[in-house]
Amino acid sequence: MNTTLLRRTALVLGLALVAWLAGPASAAEKESRQRWMLDFSHGPLRTVTVRSANGDSATYHYMTISVANKTKHARQWHPLVKALTDTKGVYLAGGYTDALGNIRRAEKNKNLVSIGSTAGRLKAGASHDTVAIFGPVDPLYDKITIQIYGLVDPTATYKVEQYGDKSSDDSVVLGKDSVVVDSAYWDHNQTILKRLKKAAKESGGEIAKPVVEYQEVSESRFWNMEYQRLGDEYRAEDDIITFHGEGWKVAGAVGAEGGSKGLRVISREE
């Protein structure tokens, strides 16, 4: 199986996993709403050389992204695509239309449009072939991360295991002792479980059984892609960019300002 097919397969499986994990369970099912998600695929992270009218040249990073609304209703499509380097650089895909012609020729797709120009209402059944253009990127980077926001409904229903305070009629608890049962919360969950295991071991006991809640949660979810380019700053555009993994992540710390926030408790398992 070739690399492109493997990535597409992983993408489909990842979308299916999110749809399943984000869905309601048991008693929560009747009271929850279905979460919408746009279908999408992406090409590799590549570079293109752009020459100015005075003969100067620059190397731009870019990625092709196809998005389709296969749901039954129109959706608001507000894409935000970032590139983050291990040299602390942050680059937003926007502008750099001087590279569009070269990218269309390199990708053999004359229909490619800048991703920012597609923002707005995406009708049911509609799709776009887009390109995220990041412009010149720091040549000193070894690792680069691409993040795509706007692909999924920001509100979802999750099973939450409360190892500390539980929600009440007056407040919804989602924070440092709340395990969110979804793969995008892996890092957050592991921090909690490691702390609980350490405390249990020191006390000679076991981790207490959590209170289980089903919560409606507001979050900022994005598709995260990791790449590497090893070499030095001299003719960095000739160094090979290699793919190292992708998957869903959520922005911000759970319960903190700008992070995932519990909106309401749908049901509990006593």
XYZ file of N, CA and C in Angstrom:
810
model
N 0.851 -1.182 0.000
C 0.000 0.000 0.000
C 0.892 1.240 0.000
N 0.648 2.231 -0.884
C 1.533 3.373 -0.953
C 1.254 4.357 0.183
N 2.167 5.341 0.355
C 2.086 6.255 1.494
C 0.823 7.092 1.458
N 0.452 7.590 0.273
C -0.744 8.420 0.156
C -1.983 7.664 0.575
N -2.087 6.393 0.137
C -3.250 5.585 0.493
C -3.287 5.308 1.985
N -2.128 5.084 2.566
C -2.066 4.854 4.015
C -2.564 6.076 4.769
N -2.161 7.254 4.321
C -2.591 8.472 5.000
C -4.090 8.663 4.867
N -4.610 8.425 3.661
C -6.051 8.579 3.466
C -6.829 7.571 4.316
N -6.294 6.335 4.396
C -6.951 5.318 5.217
C -6.940 5.728 6.680
N -5.798 6.231 7.159
C -5.695 6.675 8.546
C -6.645 7.834 8.816
N -6.802 8.714 7.834
C -7.685 9.848 7.978
C -9.126 9.402 8.124
N -9.548 8.471 7.262
C -10.919 7.950 7.326
C -11.172 7.263 8.654
N -10.216 6.445 9.099
C -10.369 5.753 10.378
C -10.419 6.753 11.529
N -9.595 7.795 11.436
C -9.601 8.810 12.483
C -10.927 9.531 12.567
N -11.511 9.864 11.411
C -12.810 10.514 11.390
C -13.890 9.611 11.971
N -13.833 8.335 11.608
C -14.817 7.387 12.125
C -14.692 7.243 13.632
N -13.443 7.213 14.125
C -13.222 7.075 15.565
C -13.769 8.286 16.308
N -13.515 9.488 15.778
C -14.015 10.687 16.434
C -15.539 10.696 16.456
N -16.157 10.336 15.325
C -17.609 10.329 15.268
C -18.196 9.365 16.293
N -17.532 8.219 16.479
C -18.026 7.224 17.432
C -17.796 7.658 18.867
N -16.554 8.140 19.141
C -16.235 8.528 20.504
C -16.987 9.777 20.930
N -17.205 10.690 19.989
C -17.875 11.933 20.338
C -19.370 11.738 20.502
N -19.891 10.615 20.047
C -21.317 10.355 20.120
C -21.756 10.024 21.520
N -23.076 10.085 21.800
C -23.601 9.801 23.114
C -23.610 8.316 23.396
N -23.819 7.953 24.647
C -23.904 6.554 25.034
C -24.959 6.396 26.104
N -25.484 5.184 26.240
C -26.465 4.800 27.240
C -27.576 5.834 27.365
N -27.819 6.300 28.601
C -28.951 7.184 28.857
C -28.817 8.541 28.198
N -27.584 8.910 27.828
C -27.366 10.224 27.214
C -27.850 10.282 25.785
N -28.036 9.149 25.159
C -28.279 9.104 23.720
C -29.526 9.862 23.312
N -30.606 9.716 24.064
C -31.872 10.314 23.654
C -31.857 11.837 23.731
N -30.989 12.391 24.590
C -31.021 13.822 24.815
C -29.956 14.581 24.032
N -29.062 13.891 23.337
C -27.972 14.560 22.642
C -28.328 14.816 21.188
N -27.564 15.700 20.553
C -27.762 15.959 19.139
C -26.563 15.434 18.375
N -26.772 15.135 17.110
C -25.693 14.565 16.314
C -24.691 15.648 15.932
N -23.425 15.325 16.048
C -22.375 16.280 15.718
C -22.066 16.222 14.228
N -21.952 17.390 13.590
C -21.616 17.387 12.173
C -20.101 17.506 11.993
N -19.644 16.984 10.871
C -18.218 17.027 10.539
C -18.074 17.067 9.020
N -17.186 17.898 8.527
C -16.929 17.978 7.099
C -15.938 16.899 6.688
N -16.159 16.309 5.516
C -15.184 15.375 4.961
C -13.991 16.184 4.425
N -12.797 15.649 4.599
C -11.638 16.365 4.061
C -10.488 15.396 3.800
N -9.595 15.840 2.967
C -8.343 15.129 2.721
C -7.280 16.184 2.436
N -6.023 15.791 2.529
C -4.960 16.765 2.281
C -3.800 16.096 1.564
N -3.030 16.905 0.863
C -1.823 16.427 0.213
C -0.638 16.572 1.131
N 0.546 16.227 0.674
C 1.764 16.388 1.491
C 2.135 17.858 1.651
N 2.966 18.140 2.622
C 3.515 19.481 2.781
C 4.637 19.648 1.767
N 4.525 20.673 0.924
C 5.487 20.863 -0.164
C 5.967 22.311 -0.220
N 6.939 22.563 -1.087
C 7.440 23.913 -1.312
C 7.364 24.241 -2.797
N 7.307 25.526 -3.069
C 7.304 26.011 -4.447
C 8.147 27.280 -4.502
N 8.870 27.457 -5.592
C 9.698 28.653 -5.763
C 8.900 29.723 -6.489
N 8.934 30.944 -5.946
C 8.206 32.076 -6.528
C 9.212 33.161 -6.870
N 9.143 33.634 -8.095
C 10.054 34.688 -8.552
C 9.300 36.003 -8.690
N 9.939 37.082 -8.231
C 9.336 38.412 -8.333
C 9.685 39.038 -9.674
N 9.092 40.205 -9.927
C 9.325 40.888 -11.204
C 10.785 41.308 -11.369
N 11.487 41.547 -10.272
C 12.893 41.974 -10.371
C 13.872 40.806 -10.391
N 13.332 39.587 -10.435
C 14.185 38.419 -10.569
C 14.545 37.722 -9.269
N 14.160 38.307 -8.117
C 14.416 37.657 -6.838
C 13.504 36.427 -6.697
N 13.937 35.453 -5.901
C 13.125 34.258 -5.710
C 12.958 33.959 -4.226
N 11.854 33.304 -3.886
C 11.573 32.902 -2.505
C 10.904 31.540 -2.542
N 11.093 30.780 -1.462
C 10.481 29.459 -1.354
C 9.303 29.535 -0.395
N 8.115 29.108 -0.870
C 6.909 29.110 -0.049
C 6.534 27.669 0.298
N 6.050 27.452 1.521
C 5.467 26.166 1.909
C 3.964 26.199 1.626
N 3.422 25.054 1.244
C 1.975 24.992 0.979
C 1.468 23.563 1.178
N 0.143 23.436 1.288
C -0.509 22.129 1.385
C -1.878 22.212 0.710
N -2.195 21.251 -0.145
C -3.525 21.197 -0.749
C -4.492 20.538 0.233
N -5.709 21.086 0.286
C -6.742 20.585 1.196
C -8.070 20.563 0.452
N -8.701 19.388 0.414
C -10.034 19.254 -0.186
C -11.051 19.085 0.934
N -12.142 19.823 0.848
C -13.174 19.759 1.882
C -14.528 19.602 1.208
N -15.403 18.790 1.808
C -16.726 18.536 1.241
C -17.747 18.454 2.358
N -18.923 19.004 2.098
C -20.023 18.915 3.053
C -20.963 17.795 2.607
N -20.804 16.641 3.235
C -21.649 15.490 2.916
C -22.782 15.310 3.916
N -23.019 16.336 4.727
C -24.154 16.298 5.638
C -25.408 16.735 4.884
N -26.538 16.724 5.565
C -27.809 17.048 4.914
C -28.132 18.532 4.953
N -27.295 19.317 5.611
C -27.579 20.738 5.767
C -26.344 21.574 5.439
N -26.576 22.837 5.099
C -25.466 23.763 4.880
C -24.725 23.986 6.196
N -23.410 24.190 6.100
C -22.599 24.417 7.291
C -21.758 25.673 7.108
N -21.439 26.307 8.230
C -20.544 27.459 8.190
C -19.101 26.965 8.140
N -18.381 27.380 7.121
C -17.002 26.944 6.891
C -16.083 28.139 7.095
N -15.377 28.145 8.213
C -14.447 29.231 8.526
C -13.080 28.621 8.789
N -12.323 28.314 7.737
C -11.048 27.621 7.904
C -9.978 28.503 8.511
N -9.175 27.893 9.360
C -7.982 28.526 9.898
C -6.886 27.471 9.848
N -5.820 27.734 9.108
C -4.741 26.759 8.950
C -3.437 27.415 9.400
N -2.743 26.734 10.315
C -1.502 27.251 10.884
C -0.345 26.310 10.596
N 0.842 26.889 10.490
C 2.085 26.115 10.476
C 2.922 26.598 11.657
N 3.379 25.659 12.488
C 4.185 25.998 13.664
C 5.506 25.241 13.591
N 6.609 25.951 13.750
C 7.923 25.324 13.669
C 8.548 25.187 15.054
N 9.530 24.292 15.153
C 10.236 24.129 16.429
C 11.183 25.291 16.708
N 11.240 26.260 15.801
C 12.006 27.486 16.031
C 11.089 28.620 16.500
N 9.889 28.240 16.966
C 8.896 29.167 17.535
C 8.206 30.026 16.486
N 8.291 29.645 15.239
C 7.593 30.385 14.202
C 6.142 29.954 14.084
N 5.246 30.912 13.855
C 3.828 30.643 13.631
C 3.437 31.334 12.328
N 2.878 30.557 11.400
C 2.559 31.080 10.071
C 1.108 30.742 9.745
N 0.330 31.750 9.379
C -1.063 31.549 8.995
C -1.160 31.456 7.479
N -1.974 30.522 7.008
C -2.190 30.393 5.566
C -3.132 31.503 5.124
N -2.620 32.404 4.345
C -3.433 33.514 3.864
C -2.616 34.393 2.948
N -3.259 34.879 1.892
C -2.531 35.706 0.935
C -1.584 34.877 0.087
N -0.439 35.453 -0.264
C 0.586 34.798 -1.074
C 0.010 34.258 -2.389
N -0.926 35.008 -2.952
C -1.559 34.556 -4.192
C -0.593 34.583 -5.373
N 0.574 35.225 -5.206
C 1.556 35.221 -6.279
C 2.098 33.822 -6.539
N 1.872 32.898 -5.578
C 2.340 31.517 -5.753
C 1.279 30.600 -6.339
N 0.048 31.090 -6.461
C -1.060 30.217 -6.842
C -0.870 29.595 -8.218
N -0.417 30.364 -9.179
C -0.214 29.830 -10.524
C 0.827 28.725 -10.540
N 1.942 28.926 -9.853
C 2.989 27.903 -9.794
C 2.498 26.638 -9.087
N 1.708 26.825 -8.039
C 1.184 25.665 -7.299
C 0.196 24.883 -8.167
N -0.661 25.578 -8.877
C -1.610 24.898 -9.768
C -0.877 24.051 -10.802
N 0.213 24.601 -11.337
C 0.978 23.837 -12.327
C 1.684 22.654 -11.674
N 2.250 22.868 -10.492
C 2.953 21.782 -9.798
C 2.009 20.654 -9.409
N 0.769 21.017 -9.023
C -0.217 20.021 -8.590
C -1.084 19.503 -9.740
N -0.889 20.096 -10.925
C -1.688 19.724 -12.107
C -3.183 19.850 -11.824
N -3.539 20.947 -11.180
C -4.940 21.203 -10.847
C -5.213 22.699 -11.006
N -5.828 23.065 -12.121
C -6.076 24.470 -12.415
C -7.225 25.044 -11.589
N -7.944 24.180 -10.856
C -9.101 24.624 -10.083
C -8.753 24.972 -8.637
N -7.511 24.798 -8.238
C -7.119 25.106 -6.865
C -7.339 26.589 -6.560
N -7.911 26.867 -5.372
C -8.092 28.243 -4.934
C -7.513 28.381 -3.528
N -7.174 29.597 -3.168
C -6.659 29.861 -1.829
C -7.726 29.511 -0.791
N -7.331 28.827 0.284
C -8.315 28.326 1.241
C -9.115 29.447 1.896
N -8.490 30.598 2.092
C -9.198 31.702 2.724
C -10.361 32.223 1.894
N -10.260 32.094 0.588
C -11.313 32.614 -0.296
C -12.574 31.756 -0.267
N -12.519 30.576 0.348
C -13.677 29.667 0.364
C -14.521 29.819 1.621
N -14.124 30.685 2.533
C -14.839 30.837 3.804
C -16.278 31.286 3.570
N -17.168 30.780 4.409
C -18.568 31.154 4.307
C -19.480 29.955 4.410
N -20.644 30.071 3.859
C -21.661 29.028 3.919
C -21.335 27.936 2.895
N -21.185 26.705 3.368
C -20.898 25.570 2.484
C -22.165 24.738 2.363
N -22.775 24.771 1.187
C -24.043 24.084 0.983
C -23.883 22.564 1.095
N -24.978 21.901 1.404
C -24.980 20.443 1.446
C -24.593 19.904 0.070
N -23.607 19.005 0.031
C -23.137 18.431 -1.220
C -22.042 19.228 -1.901
N -21.734 20.431 -1.402
C -20.717 21.268 -2.029
C -19.321 20.862 -1.560
N -18.313 21.215 -2.363
C -16.935 20.881 -2.023
C -15.999 21.943 -2.592
N -14.777 21.966 -2.074
C -13.757 22.895 -2.543
C -12.422 22.169 -2.660
N -11.665 22.471 -3.700
C -10.265 22.076 -3.807
C -9.439 23.316 -3.502
N -8.763 23.301 -2.376
C -8.086 24.511 -1.910
C -6.602 24.264 -1.688
N -5.891 25.352 -1.439
C -4.486 25.252 -1.059
C -4.216 26.256 0.056
N -3.563 25.774 1.106
C -3.114 26.639 2.202
C -1.668 27.032 1.913
N -1.424 28.319 1.726
C -0.088 28.815 1.377
C 0.469 29.571 2.581
N 1.594 29.122 3.094
C 2.168 29.694 4.304
C 3.252 30.730 4.016
N 3.644 30.848 2.781
C 4.701 31.789 2.452
C 6.066 31.298 2.900
N 7.062 32.189 2.998
C 8.401 31.778 3.429
C 8.393 31.345 4.900
N 9.012 30.223 5.189
C 9.087 29.668 6.540
C 10.553 29.635 6.969
N 10.795 29.834 8.261
C 12.149 29.828 8.814
C 12.926 28.601 8.327
N 14.022 28.772 7.594
C 14.771 27.628 7.060
C 15.488 26.805 8.129
N 15.521 27.300 9.369
C 16.248 26.592 10.430
C 15.420 25.502 11.108
N 14.153 25.360 10.737
C 13.334 24.387 11.457
C 13.746 22.950 11.144
N 13.563 22.070 12.137
C 13.689 20.623 11.960
C 12.322 19.946 11.979
N 11.405 20.531 12.777
C 10.059 19.969 12.888
C 9.043 21.060 12.591
N 7.976 20.663 11.913
C 6.914 21.617 11.584
C 5.566 20.920 11.753
N 4.617 21.637 12.327
C 3.273 21.112 12.579
C 2.264 21.931 11.807
N 1.329 21.238 11.149
C 0.242 21.906 10.432
C -1.058 21.624 11.167
N -1.855 22.663 11.406
C -3.128 22.527 12.112
C -4.259 23.089 11.254
N -5.340 22.312 11.110
C -6.521 22.755 10.355
C -7.694 22.873 11.318
N -8.228 24.084 11.457
C -9.402 24.339 12.289
C -10.632 24.552 11.401
N -11.813 24.343 11.974
C -13.061 24.654 11.277
C -13.730 23.480 10.616
N -13.228 22.268 10.838
C -13.734 21.084 10.140
C -14.906 20.407 10.846
N -15.177 20.794 12.084
C -16.124 20.024 12.882
C -16.896 20.952 13.813
N -18.116 20.545 14.121
C -18.970 21.230 15.080
C -18.211 21.423 16.397
N -18.142 22.639 16.935
C -17.399 22.851 18.179
C -18.093 22.312 19.426
N -19.321 21.817 19.288
C -20.049 21.266 20.426
C -20.212 19.760 20.256
N -19.878 19.004 21.307
C -19.944 17.544 21.245
C -20.416 16.994 22.580
N -20.840 15.725 22.595
C -21.233 15.048 23.822
C -20.195 13.992 24.161
N -19.678 14.020 25.405
C -18.642 13.088 25.827
C -19.013 12.398 27.135
N -18.488 11.202 27.279
C -18.480 10.537 28.575
C -17.315 11.131 29.364
N -17.589 11.573 30.592
C -16.572 12.199 31.436
C -16.483 11.436 32.751
N -15.287 10.972 33.094
C -15.055 10.267 34.354
C -14.484 11.265 35.357
N -15.266 11.546 36.394
C -14.882 12.538 37.389
C -14.137 11.864 38.544
N -12.848 12.175 38.677
C -12.037 11.631 39.762
C -11.905 12.617 40.925
N -12.442 13.823 40.753
C -12.439 14.818 41.815
C -13.854 15.293 42.046
N -14.034 16.619 41.989
C -15.377 17.171 42.152
C -16.266 16.748 40.999
N -17.543 16.549 41.285
C -18.500 16.226 40.233
C -19.429 17.416 40.002
N -20.117 17.410 38.891
C -21.010 18.510 38.555
C -22.216 18.519 39.479
N -22.791 19.712 39.630
C -23.998 19.870 40.434
C -25.064 20.555 39.599
N -26.198 20.823 40.224
C -27.263 21.529 39.512
C -26.871 22.963 39.187
N -25.898 23.478 39.933
C -25.495 24.876 39.754
C -24.277 25.055 38.853
N -23.466 24.023 38.694
C -22.242 24.183 37.901
C -21.849 22.875 37.221
N -21.189 23.023 36.075
C -20.666 21.875 35.336
C -19.165 21.819 35.577
N -18.676 20.686 36.060
C -17.263 20.520 36.355
C -16.572 19.820 35.190
N -15.589 20.466 34.615
C -14.741 19.858 33.589
C -13.363 20.490 33.747
N -12.409 19.713 34.275
C -11.121 20.315 34.555
C -10.022 19.325 34.839
N -9.191 19.629 35.814
C -7.947 18.899 36.045
C -8.154 17.471 36.527
N -9.327 17.131 37.045
C -9.601 15.766 37.497
C -10.688 15.093 36.676
N -10.945 15.618 35.475
C -11.989 15.087 34.596
C -11.356 14.378 33.409
N -11.542 13.084 33.308
C -11.055 12.311 32.160
C -12.133 12.330 31.084
N -11.803 12.890 29.922
C -12.731 12.961 28.788
C -12.456 11.763 27.886
N -13.462 10.918 27.717
C -13.246 9.661 26.993
C -13.272 9.919 25.492
N -12.125 10.341 24.988
C -11.933 10.620 23.564
C -10.432 10.692 23.310
N -9.997 10.148 22.174
C -8.565 10.057 21.880
C -7.886 11.416 21.778
N -8.625 12.469 21.421
C -8.025 13.798 21.307
C -7.578 14.339 22.664
N -8.094 13.751 23.742
C -7.757 14.198 25.095
C -6.716 13.285 25.747
N -5.969 12.556 24.956
C -5.009 11.577 25.466
C -4.015 12.210 26.449
N -3.369 13.283 26.049
C -2.357 13.905 26.906
C -2.967 14.368 28.228
N -4.106 15.026 28.150
C -4.802 15.489 29.353
C -5.145 14.319 30.269
N -5.699 13.258 29.689
C -6.117 12.102 30.487
C -4.933 11.397 31.133
N -3.833 11.257 30.389
C -2.675 10.559 30.930
C -2.065 11.302 32.112
N -2.099 12.626 32.069
C -1.597 13.414 33.192
C -2.387 13.113 34.461
N -3.707 13.024 34.320
C -4.565 12.723 35.473
C -4.306 11.313 35.984
N -4.304 10.334 35.087
C -4.175 8.936 35.504
C -2.804 8.654 36.122
N -1.754 9.253 35.594
C -0.424 9.064 36.183
C -0.380 9.625 37.600
N -1.000 10.791 37.798
C -1.024 11.392 39.129
C -1.819 10.526 40.109
N -2.957 10.004 39.659
C -3.792 9.168 40.521
C -3.106 7.846 40.861
N -2.428 7.264 39.870
C -1.720 5.993 40.111
C -0.582 6.193 41.109
N 0.121 7.313 40.968
C 1.226 7.601 41.885
C 0.703 7.764 43.309
N -0.402 8.514 43.461
C -0.972 8.734 44.786
C -1.474 7.428 45.390
N -2.097 6.583 44.565
C -2.613 5.304 45.055
C -1.478 4.386 45.498
N -0.387 4.386 44.733
C 0.762 3.546 45.077
C 1.396 3.993 46.387
N 1.499 5.310 46.568
C 2.115 5.833 47.786
C 1.268 5.546 49.020
N -0.053 5.491 48.835
C -0.951 5.242 49.962
C -1.230 3.757 50.177
N -0.762 2.936 49.230
C -0.994 1.505 49.331
C -2.408 1.082 48.990
N -3.138 1.964 48.337
C -4.517 1.654 47.955
C -4.695 1.558 46.459
N -5.919 1.762 46.021
C -6.243 1.724 44.602
C -6.935 3.024 44.207
N -6.939 3.290 42.908
C -7.631 4.480 42.399
C -9.129 4.324 42.640
N -9.732 5.351 43.231
C -11.165 5.305 43.508
C -11.963 5.258 42.216
N -13.119 4.626 42.255
C -13.980 4.544 41.079
C -14.551 5.928 40.777
N -14.482 6.386 39.525
C -14.965 7.735 39.206
C -16.483 7.796 39.099
N -17.000 9.009 39.248
C -18.399 9.282 38.927
C -18.470 9.553 37.422
N -19.375 8.884 36.736
C -19.479 9.024 35.281
C -20.604 9.979 34.923
N -20.259 10.977 34.116
C -21.241 11.936 33.607
C -21.185 11.959 32.080
N -22.291 12.336 31.471
C -22.317 12.593 30.027
C -22.569 14.086 29.857
N -21.559 14.757 29.311
C -21.596 16.212 29.218
C -21.635 16.693 27.780
N -22.332 17.806 27.586
C -22.211 18.553 26.336
C -21.050 19.520 26.524
N -20.079 19.464 25.607
C -18.817 20.187 25.774
C -18.554 21.102 24.577
N -18.075 22.293 24.868
C -17.612 23.205 23.825
C -16.097 23.099 23.738
N -15.571 22.934 22.531
C -14.132 22.745 22.368
C -13.656 23.343 21.053
N -12.352 23.523 20.927
C -11.717 23.935 19.672
C -10.892 22.756 19.185
N -11.449 21.988 18.257
C -10.810 20.757 17.767
C -10.159 21.032 16.418
N -8.952 20.484 16.217
C -8.263 20.692 14.946
C -7.575 19.399 14.521
N -7.324 19.285 13.220
C -6.582 18.157 12.674
C -5.108 18.538 12.673
N -4.289 17.716 13.321
C -2.885 18.026 13.568
C -1.988 17.104 12.753
N -1.006 17.665 12.036
C -0.083 16.890 11.202
C 1.360 17.251 11.548
N 2.192 16.235 11.720
C 3.584 16.439 12.113
C 4.524 16.065 10.957
N 5.508 16.944 10.699
C 6.498 16.714 9.646
C 7.894 17.054 10.171
N 8.898 16.500 9.518
C 10.291 16.822 9.829
C 11.040 17.151 8.543
N 12.036 18.015 8.676
C 12.944 18.294 7.568
C 14.333 18.502 8.170
N 15.144 17.466 8.070
C 16.476 17.519 8.664
C 17.480 18.039 7.648
N 18.392 18.835 8.129
C 19.396 19.446 7.255
C 19.847 20.746 7.869
N 20.357 21.669 7.068
C 20.732 22.984 7.587
C 20.048 24.051 6.762
N 20.361 25.327 7.078
C 19.671 26.432 6.420
C 20.119 26.665 4.985
N 21.209 26.021 4.558
C 21.712 26.233 3.205
C 20.962 25.340 2.229
N 20.271 25.980 1.298
C 19.441 25.289 0.303
C 18.471 24.331 1.000
N 17.812 24.876 2.034
C 16.863 24.068 2.809
C 15.711 23.584 1.946
N 15.407 24.338 0.863
C 14.301 23.935 -0.010
C 14.568 22.607 -0.711
N 15.825 22.176 -0.719
C 16.159 20.895 -1.352
C 16.064 19.714 -0.384
N 15.928 19.994 0.921
C 15.824 18.915 1.907
C 14.440 18.289 1.858
N 14.370 16.999 2.082
C 13.102 16.261 1.996
C 12.266 16.491 3.246
N 10.993 16.812 3.061
C 10.042 16.945 4.167
C 9.367 15.590 4.356
N 9.491 15.024 5.552
C 8.941 13.687 5.804
C 7.759 13.761 6.763
N 6.767 12.931 6.511
C 5.536 12.874 7.309
C 5.754 11.995 8.536
N 5.233 12.442 9.720
C 5.463 11.686 10.949
C 4.196 11.404 11.751
N 3.030 11.699 11.242
C 1.812 11.338 11.960
C 0.784 12.454 11.966
N -0.479 12.064 12.229
C -1.561 13.035 12.246
C -2.709 12.513 13.097
N -3.595 13.403 13.490
C -4.748 13.023 14.291
C -5.424 14.251 14.875
N -6.584 14.008 15.526
C -7.323 15.101 16.143
C -6.665 15.543 17.444
N -6.695 16.847 17.691
C -6.293 17.415 18.969
C -7.254 18.538 19.330
N -7.206 18.941 20.601
C -8.035 20.061 21.050
C -7.126 21.152 21.591
N -7.527 22.398 21.359
C -6.714 23.535 21.769
C -6.981 23.896 23.220
N -5.942 24.331 23.908
C -6.082 24.839 25.260
C -6.199 23.756 26.312
N -6.022 24.143 27.548
C -6.153 23.219 28.671
C -7.624 23.021 29.008
N -7.994 21.804 29.367
C -9.387 21.489 29.693
C -9.824 22.309 30.906
N -10.926 23.025 30.755
C -11.461 23.817 31.850
C -10.869 25.205 31.979
N -9.761 25.472 31.278
C -9.119 26.781 31.375
C -9.685 27.726 30.316
N -9.371 28.992 30.453
C -9.806 29.987 29.484
C -9.285 29.617 28.092
N -10.191 29.532 27.129
C -9.810 29.163 25.773
C -9.727 27.676 25.525
N -9.908 26.866 26.574
C -9.879 25.414 26.417
C -11.277 24.824 26.374
N -11.373 23.510 26.492
C -12.665 22.828 26.459
C -13.467 23.168 27.712
N -14.764 23.405 27.521
C -15.624 23.834 28.615
C -16.901 23.004 28.644
N -17.282 22.535 29.828
C -18.527 21.796 29.979
C -19.715 22.752 29.935
N -20.697 22.444 29.088
C -21.874 23.321 28.943
C -23.043 22.865 29.807
N -23.283 21.541 29.810
C -24.371 21.015 30.629
C -24.161 19.519 30.809
N -24.748 18.999 31.885
C -24.720 17.559 32.141
C -26.013 16.960 31.595
N -25.868 16.019 30.698
C -27.034 15.372 30.102
C -27.568 14.272 31.016
N -26.659 13.469 31.568
C -27.061 12.398 32.491
C -25.870 11.927 33.289
N -26.135 11.110 34.307
C -25.087 10.543 35.151
C -25.318 9.046 35.308
N -24.207 8.358 35.559
C -24.292 6.956 35.947
C -23.957 6.878 37.431
N -24.927 6.584 38.235
C -24.712 6.539 39.688
C -24.117 5.182 40.084
